[in-house]
Amino acid sequence: MKSYNQYKSSGDSFVKSIPSHWRIDKLKRHCYLKGRIGWQGLKHSEFSEDKNLPYLITGMNFKNGIIQWDEVYHISEERYNEAPEIQLKIGDILMTKDGTIGKLLFVDTLPGKASLNSHLLVLRPLNNAYFPRFLYYQLLSEHFNNHIELYKSGTTFYGLSQEDTGKFKVLLPPLEEQFRISQYLDFKTKQLDKLIYEKEKLIELLKEERIATIHSAMTKGLNPHAPLVDSGIEWSGKIPDSWQIWKLSHAFKKIGSGTTPESGNPLYHENGTVNWLNTGDLNDGILTETSKKVTERALKDYAALKIFPARTVVIAMYGATIGKVSVVNCEITTNQACCVFYDSDVIINEFLFYWFIINKPQIINLSKGGGQPNISSEALKSLKVPCPNKDEQQQIIDFIKVEEERILNIANKVRNEIDYLKEYKTALISEVVTGKVDIRDEAITELLATA
């Protein structure tokens, strides 16, 4: 890509020079910026799922610059009419100003009346100063990210005020050029987004391949010619006739759990050296460290806290993490939401781990409760696992690990490609909307090619 023929100083510390025929000015002089002032008494209980009512958009409804209309709540006509200044129009830009600052949405469709909550700003051009799609891309650039970093305020929860948003030094080529740049970036980003989407789908297919590989090896073994018999277990179907079925309470000599020492007591938590595993640590893989530790005093004062050896299998019994599992490569204690399996003469720990992985949906179905479902340790102990002798188990484990490594290597390569495409997309947008490169001729070529 070529540069513009002539540049001039911008007077801005982030974009030092701009094409000589561009302008630079504060956004507030050319842009209508409005947000909801407080909630005006609006309560969560007023939110409705009635699709005939006006939409109330939040930043949670944005995904990759697209609004998920089916996830948006609705408000009454009266509430909608209370704030006409934030009633949306086609071509508006929405921006989150709290929390994750700078999430953007370009409103290119409106299925009905819509307003916004108190964490969003609506941006709309004044006096035809800019082409909305061009500003959208400029707000996606590093130029605006730098502005956010300079002006955001807060400690743990950052925000960017409406006033500070208006201080952004927007770059303004002639309108015709803005339109051409926008068309070019629409074309290029659509190409890149398609490539990213295809590679993300490939990641999902690789995840499915991993599970399918584990499932095949764990239910049929490695000998495709082995005669099969009915296991008598609904989950398992037919299994090789040489395999045995072991109830976990019979197969494992040690099955345990833990507890939570008094929260906030420094005697139990400050400067702890003993790994204390919570279900949030579990990763459906190998775990090498825990996020929290407790003290030796906690072990002394809480008999339910036991030290479990490395290579134990831990599965979550409660709540949102139910069924998550890990093989833990260090000595640990756990909280009461974990169930730990170790010390078996007939089942290798990694074999049980993979069995839990492929049967996670069935295990979750055994849970009880509403908002916080759980499965008891007794229910887990009663599970029946079909398995071959330990030599064959090890062969299956070794085979799965080789296949996992192959799949992981492919997945990592694809993730690197996705990261590169995302970085390239950001860099392309930044270079084009700040005038570092001149794409006017390329824009015409691209448009003619698609005409």
Short mmCIF file of C-alpha atoms in Angstrom, two decimals:
data_model
loop_
_atom_site.label_atom_id
_atom_site.label_comp_id
_atom_site.label_asym_id
_atom_site.label_seq_id
_atom_site.Cartn_x
_atom_site.Cartn_y
_atom_site.Cartn_z
CA MET A 1 0.00 0.00 0.00
CA LYS A 2 1.20 3.49 -0.80
CA SER A 3 1.24 6.60 1.37
CA TYR A 4 -0.46 9.92 0.61
CA ASN A 5 1.61 12.42 -1.36
CA GLN A 6 1.64 15.13 1.32
CA TYR A 7 1.24 15.17 5.09
CA LYS A 8 0.95 17.86 7.75
CA SER A 9 1.39 17.97 11.51
CA SER A 10 -1.82 17.00 13.31
CA GLY A 11 -1.02 18.59 16.66
CA ASP A 12 -2.06 15.32 18.30
CA SER A 13 0.35 13.23 20.39
CA PHE A 14 -1.01 9.89 19.13
CA VAL A 15 -1.35 10.63 15.40
CA LYS A 16 1.50 13.03 14.73
CA SER A 17 0.81 13.62 11.04
CA ILE A 18 -2.21 13.34 8.74
CA PRO A 19 -2.75 13.74 4.99
CA SER A 20 -2.55 17.44 4.13
CA HIS A 21 -6.21 17.66 3.01
CA TRP A 22 -7.62 16.02 6.21
CA ARG A 23 -8.89 17.85 9.28
CA ILE A 24 -8.60 16.97 12.95
CA ASP A 25 -11.03 18.21 15.59
CA LYS A 26 -12.71 17.23 18.83
CA LEU A 27 -15.46 14.68 18.32
CA LYS A 28 -18.02 16.66 20.36
CA ARG A 29 -18.01 19.45 17.75
CA HIS A 30 -19.23 17.12 15.03
CA CYS A 31 -21.07 14.40 16.88
CA TYR A 32 -24.26 14.02 18.89
CA LEU A 33 -23.37 12.07 22.05
CA LYS A 34 -26.10 11.00 24.45
CA GLY A 35 -26.57 8.41 27.15
CA ARG A 36 -29.32 7.49 29.56
CA ILE A 37 -29.13 9.78 32.57
CA GLY A 38 -29.39 7.31 35.43
CA TRP A 39 -32.19 4.79 35.22
CA GLN A 40 -35.03 7.29 35.77
CA GLY A 41 -36.51 4.82 38.23
CA LEU A 42 -36.39 1.94 35.73
CA LYS A 43 -36.21 -1.40 37.56
CA HIS A 44 -35.14 -4.83 36.40
CA SER A 45 -38.63 -6.10 37.26
CA GLU A 46 -39.96 -3.92 34.42
CA PHE A 47 -37.94 -5.79 31.78
CA SER A 48 -40.14 -7.85 29.51
CA GLU A 49 -39.74 -10.55 26.88
CA ASP A 50 -42.72 -9.26 24.91
CA LYS A 51 -41.29 -8.75 21.41
CA ASN A 52 -44.03 -6.23 20.57
CA LEU A 53 -42.54 -3.73 23.03
CA PRO A 54 -39.49 -1.46 22.44
CA TYR A 55 -36.03 -2.98 22.87
CA LEU A 56 -33.64 -1.97 25.69
CA ILE A 57 -30.09 -2.61 24.48
CA THR A 58 -27.15 -3.33 26.80
CA GLY A 59 -23.46 -3.92 26.11
CA MET A 60 -24.05 -7.60 26.89
CA ASN A 61 -26.07 -7.81 23.67
CA PHE A 62 -23.04 -6.96 21.49
CA LYS A 63 -21.08 -9.78 19.89
CA ASN A 64 -18.34 -8.98 17.35
CA GLY A 65 -20.06 -5.72 16.45
CA ILE A 66 -23.41 -7.43 15.87
CA ILE A 67 -26.42 -7.13 18.15
CA GLN A 68 -28.07 -10.33 19.32
CA TRP A 69 -31.65 -9.11 19.04
CA ASP A 70 -33.13 -12.34 20.39
CA GLU A 71 -31.26 -11.73 23.68
CA VAL A 72 -32.46 -8.14 24.18
CA TYR A 73 -35.07 -7.36 26.84
CA HIS A 74 -37.99 -5.02 26.20
CA ILE A 75 -39.50 -2.05 28.05
CA SER A 76 -42.90 -0.38 27.97
CA GLU A 77 -43.85 2.31 25.45
CA GLU A 78 -44.08 4.76 28.36
CA ARG A 79 -40.49 4.06 29.42
CA TYR A 80 -39.30 4.27 25.81
CA ASN A 81 -40.97 7.67 25.37
CA GLU A 82 -39.39 9.09 28.55
CA ALA A 83 -36.03 9.46 26.80
CA PRO A 84 -36.49 10.57 23.16
CA GLU A 85 -32.84 11.70 23.01
CA ILE A 86 -31.66 8.06 23.07
CA GLN A 87 -34.27 6.53 20.80
CA LEU A 88 -32.17 4.75 18.18
CA LYS A 89 -31.97 5.33 14.44
CA ILE A 90 -30.38 3.42 11.58
CA GLY A 91 -26.74 4.53 11.26
CA ASP A 92 -26.26 5.19 14.97
CA ILE A 93 -23.11 3.97 16.72
CA LEU A 94 -23.42 2.52 20.22
CA MET A 95 -20.45 2.39 22.58
CA THR A 96 -20.01 0.94 26.07
CA LYS A 97 -18.63 3.54 28.46
CA ASP A 98 -18.26 1.41 31.61
CA GLY A 99 -16.56 -1.89 32.41
CA THR A 100 -15.30 -3.10 29.05
CA ILE A 101 -14.97 0.38 27.57
CA GLY A 102 -15.21 0.84 23.83
CA LYS A 103 -17.27 -2.16 22.75
CA LEU A 104 -18.94 -0.91 19.58
CA LEU A 105 -22.06 -1.58 17.60
CA PHE A 106 -23.11 -0.07 14.29
CA VAL A 107 -26.90 0.01 14.04
CA ASP A 108 -27.57 -1.17 10.49
CA THR A 109 -30.94 -2.80 11.25
CA LEU A 110 -33.73 -1.96 13.68
CA PRO A 111 -36.43 -4.62 14.06
CA GLY A 112 -38.49 -2.15 16.11
CA LYS A 113 -38.27 0.77 18.49
CA ALA A 114 -35.13 0.65 20.63
CA SER A 115 -33.48 2.53 23.47
CA LEU A 116 -30.34 1.91 25.53
CA ASN A 117 -29.37 1.35 29.13
CA SER A 118 -27.23 3.61 31.30
CA HIS A 119 -23.88 2.06 30.34
CA LEU A 120 -24.06 3.02 26.66
CA LEU A 121 -23.58 6.11 24.54
CA VAL A 122 -25.24 6.76 21.20
CA LEU A 123 -23.16 8.66 18.60
CA ARG A 124 -24.77 10.40 15.62
CA PRO A 125 -23.28 12.92 13.14
CA LEU A 126 -24.01 16.64 13.43
CA ASN A 127 -24.27 18.80 10.30
CA ASN A 128 -23.24 15.95 8.00
CA ALA A 129 -19.66 16.24 9.32
CA TYR A 130 -18.76 12.60 8.89
CA PHE A 131 -19.95 9.37 7.34
CA PRO A 132 -21.15 7.17 10.27
CA ARG A 133 -19.44 4.03 9.06
CA PHE A 134 -16.12 5.89 8.85
CA LEU A 135 -16.39 7.02 12.49
CA TYR A 136 -17.25 3.46 13.48
CA TYR A 137 -13.96 2.25 12.01
CA GLN A 138 -12.03 5.11 13.58
CA LEU A 139 -13.42 4.14 16.99
CA LEU A 140 -12.20 0.58 16.33
CA SER A 141 -8.65 1.83 15.76
CA GLU A 142 -5.64 2.08 18.06
CA HIS A 143 -6.08 5.86 17.86
CA PHE A 144 -9.28 5.63 19.93
CA ASN A 145 -7.88 2.87 22.19
CA ASN A 146 -5.08 5.29 23.12
CA HIS A 147 -7.70 7.93 23.94
CA ILE A 148 -9.54 5.47 26.22
CA GLU A 149 -6.35 4.62 28.10
CA LEU A 150 -5.61 8.31 28.60
CA TYR A 151 -9.04 9.37 29.84
CA LYS A 152 -10.57 6.34 31.57
CA SER A 153 -11.12 6.70 35.29
CA GLY A 154 -11.77 4.35 38.20
CA THR A 155 -9.89 1.66 40.09
CA THR A 156 -11.36 -1.82 39.63
CA PHE A 157 -14.28 -0.70 37.44
CA TYR A 158 -13.21 1.73 34.74
CA GLY A 159 -15.40 4.23 32.95
CA LEU A 160 -15.15 6.83 30.20
CA SER A 161 -17.44 9.81 30.66
CA GLN A 162 -19.52 11.36 27.90
CA GLU A 163 -17.47 14.55 28.27
CA ASP A 164 -14.14 12.71 27.88
CA THR A 165 -15.47 10.75 24.91
CA GLY A 166 -16.23 14.09 23.24
CA LYS A 167 -12.58 15.13 23.63
CA PHE A 168 -11.45 12.44 21.17
CA LYS A 169 -9.49 13.97 18.27
CA VAL A 170 -11.42 12.64 15.30
CA LEU A 171 -9.74 12.66 11.88
CA LEU A 172 -11.93 14.00 9.08
CA PRO A 173 -11.11 13.41 5.40
CA PRO A 174 -13.57 14.83 2.85
CA LEU A 175 -16.92 13.01 3.00
CA GLU A 176 -16.45 11.31 -0.35
CA GLU A 177 -13.12 9.91 0.82
CA GLN A 178 -14.66 8.79 4.12
CA PHE A 179 -17.30 6.91 2.15
CA ARG A 180 -14.67 5.25 -0.06
CA ILE A 181 -12.53 4.26 2.95
CA SER A 182 -15.60 2.80 4.65
CA GLN A 183 -16.52 0.73 1.61
CA TYR A 184 -12.97 -0.55 1.36
CA LEU A 185 -12.84 -1.53 5.03
CA ASP A 186 -16.28 -3.14 4.82
CA PHE A 187 -14.97 -5.30 2.00
CA LYS A 188 -11.65 -6.19 3.63
CA THR A 189 -12.98 -6.81 7.14
CA LYS A 190 -15.74 -9.01 5.75
CA GLN A 191 -13.07 -11.13 4.05
CA LEU A 192 -11.03 -11.32 7.26
CA ASP A 193 -14.06 -12.05 9.45
CA LYS A 194 -15.01 -14.91 7.15
CA LEU A 195 -11.51 -16.40 7.46
CA ILE A 196 -11.57 -15.99 11.25
CA TYR A 197 -15.02 -17.60 11.46
CA GLU A 198 -13.90 -20.58 9.37
CA LYS A 199 -10.84 -21.10 11.55
CA GLU A 200 -12.90 -20.80 14.74
CA LYS A 201 -15.23 -23.46 13.36
CA LEU A 202 -12.18 -25.63 12.72
CA ILE A 203 -11.21 -25.25 16.41
CA GLU A 204 -14.68 -26.51 17.37
CA LEU A 205 -14.33 -29.47 14.98
CA LEU A 206 -10.96 -30.32 16.53
CA LYS A 207 -12.56 -30.29 19.99
CA GLU A 208 -15.22 -32.67 18.69
CA GLU A 209 -12.53 -34.88 17.15
CA ARG A 210 -10.74 -35.10 20.51
CA ILE A 211 -13.91 -36.20 22.30
CA ALA A 212 -14.76 -38.68 19.53
CA THR A 213 -11.26 -40.16 19.70
CA ILE A 214 -11.43 -40.53 23.48
CA HIS A 215 -14.94 -42.00 23.27
CA SER A 216 -13.98 -44.62 20.73
CA ALA A 217 -10.90 -45.76 22.63
CA MET A 218 -12.64 -45.72 26.01
CA THR A 219 -15.69 -47.70 24.91
CA LYS A 220 -14.36 -50.07 22.22
CA GLY A 221 -10.64 -50.31 22.98
CA LEU A 222 -7.89 -50.29 20.36
CA ASN A 223 -8.63 -53.64 18.73
CA PRO A 224 -11.30 -53.10 16.07
CA HIS A 225 -11.83 -56.86 15.79
CA ALA A 226 -12.49 -57.51 19.48
CA PRO A 227 -15.86 -59.26 19.99
CA LEU A 228 -18.39 -57.06 21.76
CA VAL A 229 -21.00 -57.87 24.40
CA ASP A 230 -23.77 -55.85 25.98
CA SER A 231 -22.41 -54.02 29.03
CA GLY A 232 -25.75 -53.87 30.77
CA ILE A 233 -25.09 -50.16 31.34
CA GLU A 234 -27.31 -47.78 29.40
CA TRP A 235 -24.50 -45.27 28.92
CA SER A 236 -21.98 -47.74 27.60
CA GLY A 237 -23.84 -50.02 25.21
CA LYS A 238 -21.59 -52.80 23.93
CA ILE A 239 -18.03 -53.26 25.20
CA PRO A 240 -15.18 -55.71 24.39
CA ASP A 241 -16.00 -59.10 25.93
CA SER A 242 -12.71 -59.20 27.89
CA TRP A 243 -13.53 -56.02 29.81
CA GLN A 244 -14.85 -55.97 33.35
CA ILE A 245 -17.27 -53.57 35.02
CA TRP A 246 -16.17 -51.94 38.26
CA LYS A 247 -18.28 -49.92 40.66
CA LEU A 248 -16.15 -46.95 41.68
CA SER A 249 -16.70 -47.55 45.40
CA HIS A 250 -15.18 -51.03 44.91
CA ALA A 251 -12.44 -50.02 42.51
CA PHE A 252 -10.96 -47.16 44.56
CA LYS A 253 -9.74 -47.56 48.11
CA LYS A 254 -9.77 -43.83 48.75
CA ILE A 255 -12.61 -41.52 47.74
CA GLY A 256 -12.77 -38.22 49.58
CA SER A 257 -13.56 -34.51 49.65
CA GLY A 258 -12.64 -31.48 51.74
CA THR A 259 -14.01 -28.33 53.32
CA THR A 260 -13.64 -24.55 53.41
CA PRO A 261 -11.75 -23.03 56.34
CA GLU A 262 -13.36 -19.95 57.88
CA SER A 263 -13.44 -17.33 55.15
CA GLY A 264 -11.38 -14.22 55.82
CA ASN A 265 -9.52 -15.69 58.78
CA PRO A 266 -5.82 -14.92 58.17
CA LEU A 267 -4.81 -17.89 60.35
CA TYR A 268 -6.18 -20.15 57.63
CA HIS A 269 -5.53 -18.25 54.41
CA GLU A 270 -2.75 -15.66 54.76
CA ASN A 271 0.65 -16.84 53.48
CA GLY A 272 -0.74 -20.35 52.98
CA THR A 273 1.57 -23.00 51.54
CA VAL A 274 -0.88 -25.91 51.11
CA ASN A 275 -2.62 -26.22 47.73
CA TRP A 276 -6.39 -25.84 48.22
CA LEU A 277 -8.37 -26.80 45.13
CA ASN A 278 -11.73 -25.25 44.26
CA THR A 279 -13.97 -26.47 41.45
CA GLY A 280 -13.17 -23.30 39.50
CA ASP A 281 -9.62 -24.62 39.09
CA LEU A 282 -10.75 -27.75 37.24
CA ASN A 283 -10.02 -27.59 33.51
CA ASP A 284 -10.98 -30.96 31.96
CA GLY A 285 -7.27 -31.61 31.60
CA ILE A 286 -4.06 -31.86 33.58
CA LEU A 287 -3.89 -29.38 36.49
CA THR A 288 -0.46 -28.31 37.71
CA GLU A 289 -1.34 -25.74 40.35
CA THR A 290 -4.26 -24.39 42.37
CA SER A 291 -5.38 -20.77 42.47
CA LYS A 292 -5.57 -20.67 46.28
CA LYS A 293 -3.64 -22.01 49.26
CA VAL A 294 -4.38 -22.58 52.94
CA THR A 295 -2.10 -22.74 55.96
CA GLU A 296 -0.81 -25.66 57.99
CA ARG A 297 -2.96 -24.29 60.83
CA ALA A 298 -6.06 -24.88 58.68
CA LEU A 299 -5.07 -28.55 58.30
CA LYS A 300 -4.67 -28.82 62.06
CA ASP A 301 -8.00 -27.16 62.91
CA TYR A 302 -10.15 -28.80 60.21
CA ALA A 303 -10.17 -32.60 60.29
CA ALA A 304 -12.10 -32.64 56.98
CA LEU A 305 -9.08 -31.10 55.22
CA LYS A 306 -6.94 -33.99 54.04
CA ILE A 307 -3.85 -34.06 51.88
CA PHE A 308 -4.42 -35.97 48.66
CA PRO A 309 -1.42 -37.21 46.66
CA ALA A 310 -0.40 -36.07 43.19
CA ARG A 311 -2.05 -37.73 40.17
CA THR A 312 -5.44 -37.92 41.90
CA VAL A 313 -8.63 -37.45 39.88
CA VAL A 314 -10.89 -34.61 41.05
CA ILE A 315 -14.43 -33.99 39.79
CA ALA A 316 -16.79 -31.10 40.63
CA MET A 317 -20.06 -31.99 42.34
CA TYR A 318 -21.86 -28.63 42.63
CA GLY A 319 -23.20 -25.69 40.65
CA ALA A 320 -22.05 -24.35 37.30
CA THR A 321 -18.84 -26.42 37.27
CA ILE A 322 -20.54 -29.77 37.91
CA GLY A 323 -18.84 -32.57 35.97
CA LYS A 324 -15.60 -30.66 35.33
CA VAL A 325 -12.64 -32.90 36.04
CA SER A 326 -8.84 -32.87 36.24
CA VAL A 327 -5.88 -35.07 36.98
CA VAL A 328 -3.94 -33.01 39.54
CA ASN A 329 -0.14 -33.12 39.30
CA CYS A 330 0.54 -31.93 42.86
CA GLU A 331 -0.48 -32.66 46.44
CA ILE A 332 -3.75 -30.91 47.29
CA THR A 333 -6.55 -30.32 49.71
CA THR A 334 -9.99 -29.43 48.35
CA ASN A 335 -13.19 -27.69 49.26
CA GLN A 336 -16.44 -29.58 49.87
CA ALA A 337 -17.59 -29.27 46.23
CA CYS A 338 -14.87 -31.64 45.00
CA CYS A 339 -14.81 -35.42 44.95
CA VAL A 340 -11.36 -37.04 44.85
CA PHE A 341 -10.50 -40.56 43.61
CA TYR A 342 -7.15 -42.26 44.24
CA ASP A 343 -5.49 -45.57 45.15
CA SER A 344 -6.93 -48.31 42.95
CA ASP A 345 -5.53 -51.71 42.06
CA VAL A 346 -7.80 -52.10 39.03
CA ILE A 347 -8.32 -48.66 37.41
CA ILE A 348 -5.53 -46.27 36.42
CA ASN A 349 -6.33 -42.70 37.45
CA GLU A 350 -5.96 -41.31 33.92
CA PHE A 351 -8.34 -43.97 32.63
CA LEU A 352 -11.00 -42.80 35.09
CA PHE A 353 -10.29 -39.19 34.09
CA TYR A 354 -11.00 -39.94 30.41
CA TRP A 355 -14.10 -41.95 31.38
CA PHE A 356 -15.43 -38.88 33.25
CA ILE A 357 -14.67 -36.69 30.21
CA ILE A 358 -16.79 -38.73 27.79
CA ASN A 359 -19.63 -39.28 30.30
CA LYS A 360 -19.93 -35.70 31.53
CA PRO A 361 -23.44 -35.16 30.04
CA GLN A 362 -24.76 -38.30 31.74
CA ILE A 363 -23.15 -37.33 35.04
CA ILE A 364 -24.73 -33.87 34.88
CA ASN A 365 -28.11 -35.53 34.24
CA LEU A 366 -27.77 -37.31 37.59
CA SER A 367 -27.60 -33.99 39.44
CA LYS A 368 -30.40 -32.67 41.60
CA GLY A 369 -31.51 -29.15 42.49
CA GLY A 370 -32.60 -26.05 40.60
CA GLY A 371 -30.36 -22.99 40.47
CA GLN A 372 -27.45 -24.85 42.09
CA PRO A 373 -27.67 -28.49 40.95
CA ASN A 374 -25.37 -31.00 42.61
CA ILE A 375 -24.42 -34.63 42.47
CA SER A 376 -23.52 -36.39 45.71
CA SER A 377 -20.33 -38.30 46.35
CA GLU A 378 -22.53 -41.36 46.97
CA ALA A 379 -23.96 -41.07 43.46
CA LEU A 380 -20.44 -40.83 42.03
CA LYS A 381 -19.28 -43.83 44.06
CA SER A 382 -22.12 -45.90 42.63
CA LEU A 383 -21.10 -45.28 39.01
CA LYS A 384 -20.03 -48.37 37.07
CA VAL A 385 -17.00 -48.17 34.78
CA PRO A 386 -16.26 -50.76 32.05
CA CYS A 387 -12.52 -51.25 31.72
CA PRO A 388 -9.88 -53.72 30.51
CA ASN A 389 -6.89 -54.89 32.55
CA LYS A 390 -4.37 -52.24 33.57
CA ASP A 391 -1.93 -53.05 30.76
CA GLU A 392 -4.61 -52.42 28.16
CA GLN A 393 -5.79 -49.33 30.05
CA GLN A 394 -2.26 -47.91 29.79
CA GLN A 395 -2.16 -48.65 26.06
CA ILE A 396 -5.46 -46.79 25.65
CA ILE A 397 -4.19 -43.86 27.74
CA ASP A 398 -0.96 -43.68 25.71
CA PHE A 399 -2.91 -43.78 22.43
CA ILE A 400 -5.25 -40.99 23.55
CA LYS A 401 -2.34 -38.81 24.69
CA VAL A 402 -0.63 -39.13 21.32
CA GLU A 403 -3.85 -38.22 19.52
CA GLU A 404 -4.51 -35.34 21.92
CA GLU A 405 -1.06 -33.94 21.27
CA ARG A 406 -1.59 -34.19 17.49
CA ILE A 407 -4.95 -32.43 17.73
CA LEU A 408 -3.58 -29.82 20.15
CA ASN A 409 -0.69 -28.99 17.80
CA ILE A 410 -3.13 -28.41 14.95
CA ALA A 411 -5.43 -26.36 17.18
CA ASN A 412 -2.55 -24.19 18.43
CA LYS A 413 -1.46 -23.51 14.88
CA VAL A 414 -5.01 -22.48 13.95
CA ARG A 415 -5.29 -20.26 17.06
CA ASN A 416 -2.04 -18.53 16.07
CA GLU A 417 -3.51 -17.94 12.61
CA ILE A 418 -6.66 -16.48 14.19
CA ASP A 419 -4.58 -14.17 16.39
CA TYR A 420 -2.59 -13.03 13.36
CA LEU A 421 -5.77 -12.30 11.35
CA LYS A 422 -7.27 -10.31 14.24
CA GLU A 423 -4.05 -8.33 14.69
CA TYR A 424 -3.86 -7.70 10.94
CA LYS A 425 -7.49 -6.53 10.88
CA THR A 426 -6.86 -4.06 13.73
CA ALA A 427 -3.66 -2.81 12.13
CA LEU A 428 -5.33 -2.42 8.72
CA ILE A 429 -8.21 -0.40 10.16
CA SER A 430 -5.81 1.78 12.18
CA GLU A 431 -3.51 2.52 9.24
CA VAL A 432 -6.36 3.33 6.85
CA VAL A 433 -8.45 5.58 9.13
CA THR A 434 -5.42 7.54 10.35
CA GLY A 435 -4.12 8.20 6.85
CA LYS A 436 -0.92 6.20 7.06
CA VAL A 437 -1.86 4.50 3.79
CA ASP A 438 -3.82 5.72 0.78
CA ILE A 439 -6.32 3.07 -0.35
CA ARG A 440 -8.43 5.25 -2.67
CA ASP A 441 -7.29 3.50 -5.85
CA GLU A 442 -7.42 0.08 -4.20
CA ALA A 443 -10.95 0.80 -2.99
CA ILE A 444 -12.11 1.42 -6.55
CA THR A 445 -10.37 -1.77 -7.75
CA GLU A 446 -11.96 -3.85 -4.97
CA LEU A 447 -15.42 -2.44 -5.66
CA LEU A 448 -15.15 -3.02 -9.40
CA ALA A 449 -14.06 -6.61 -8.74
CA THR A 450 -17.22 -7.27 -6.73
CA ALA A 451 -19.62 -5.35 -8.96
#
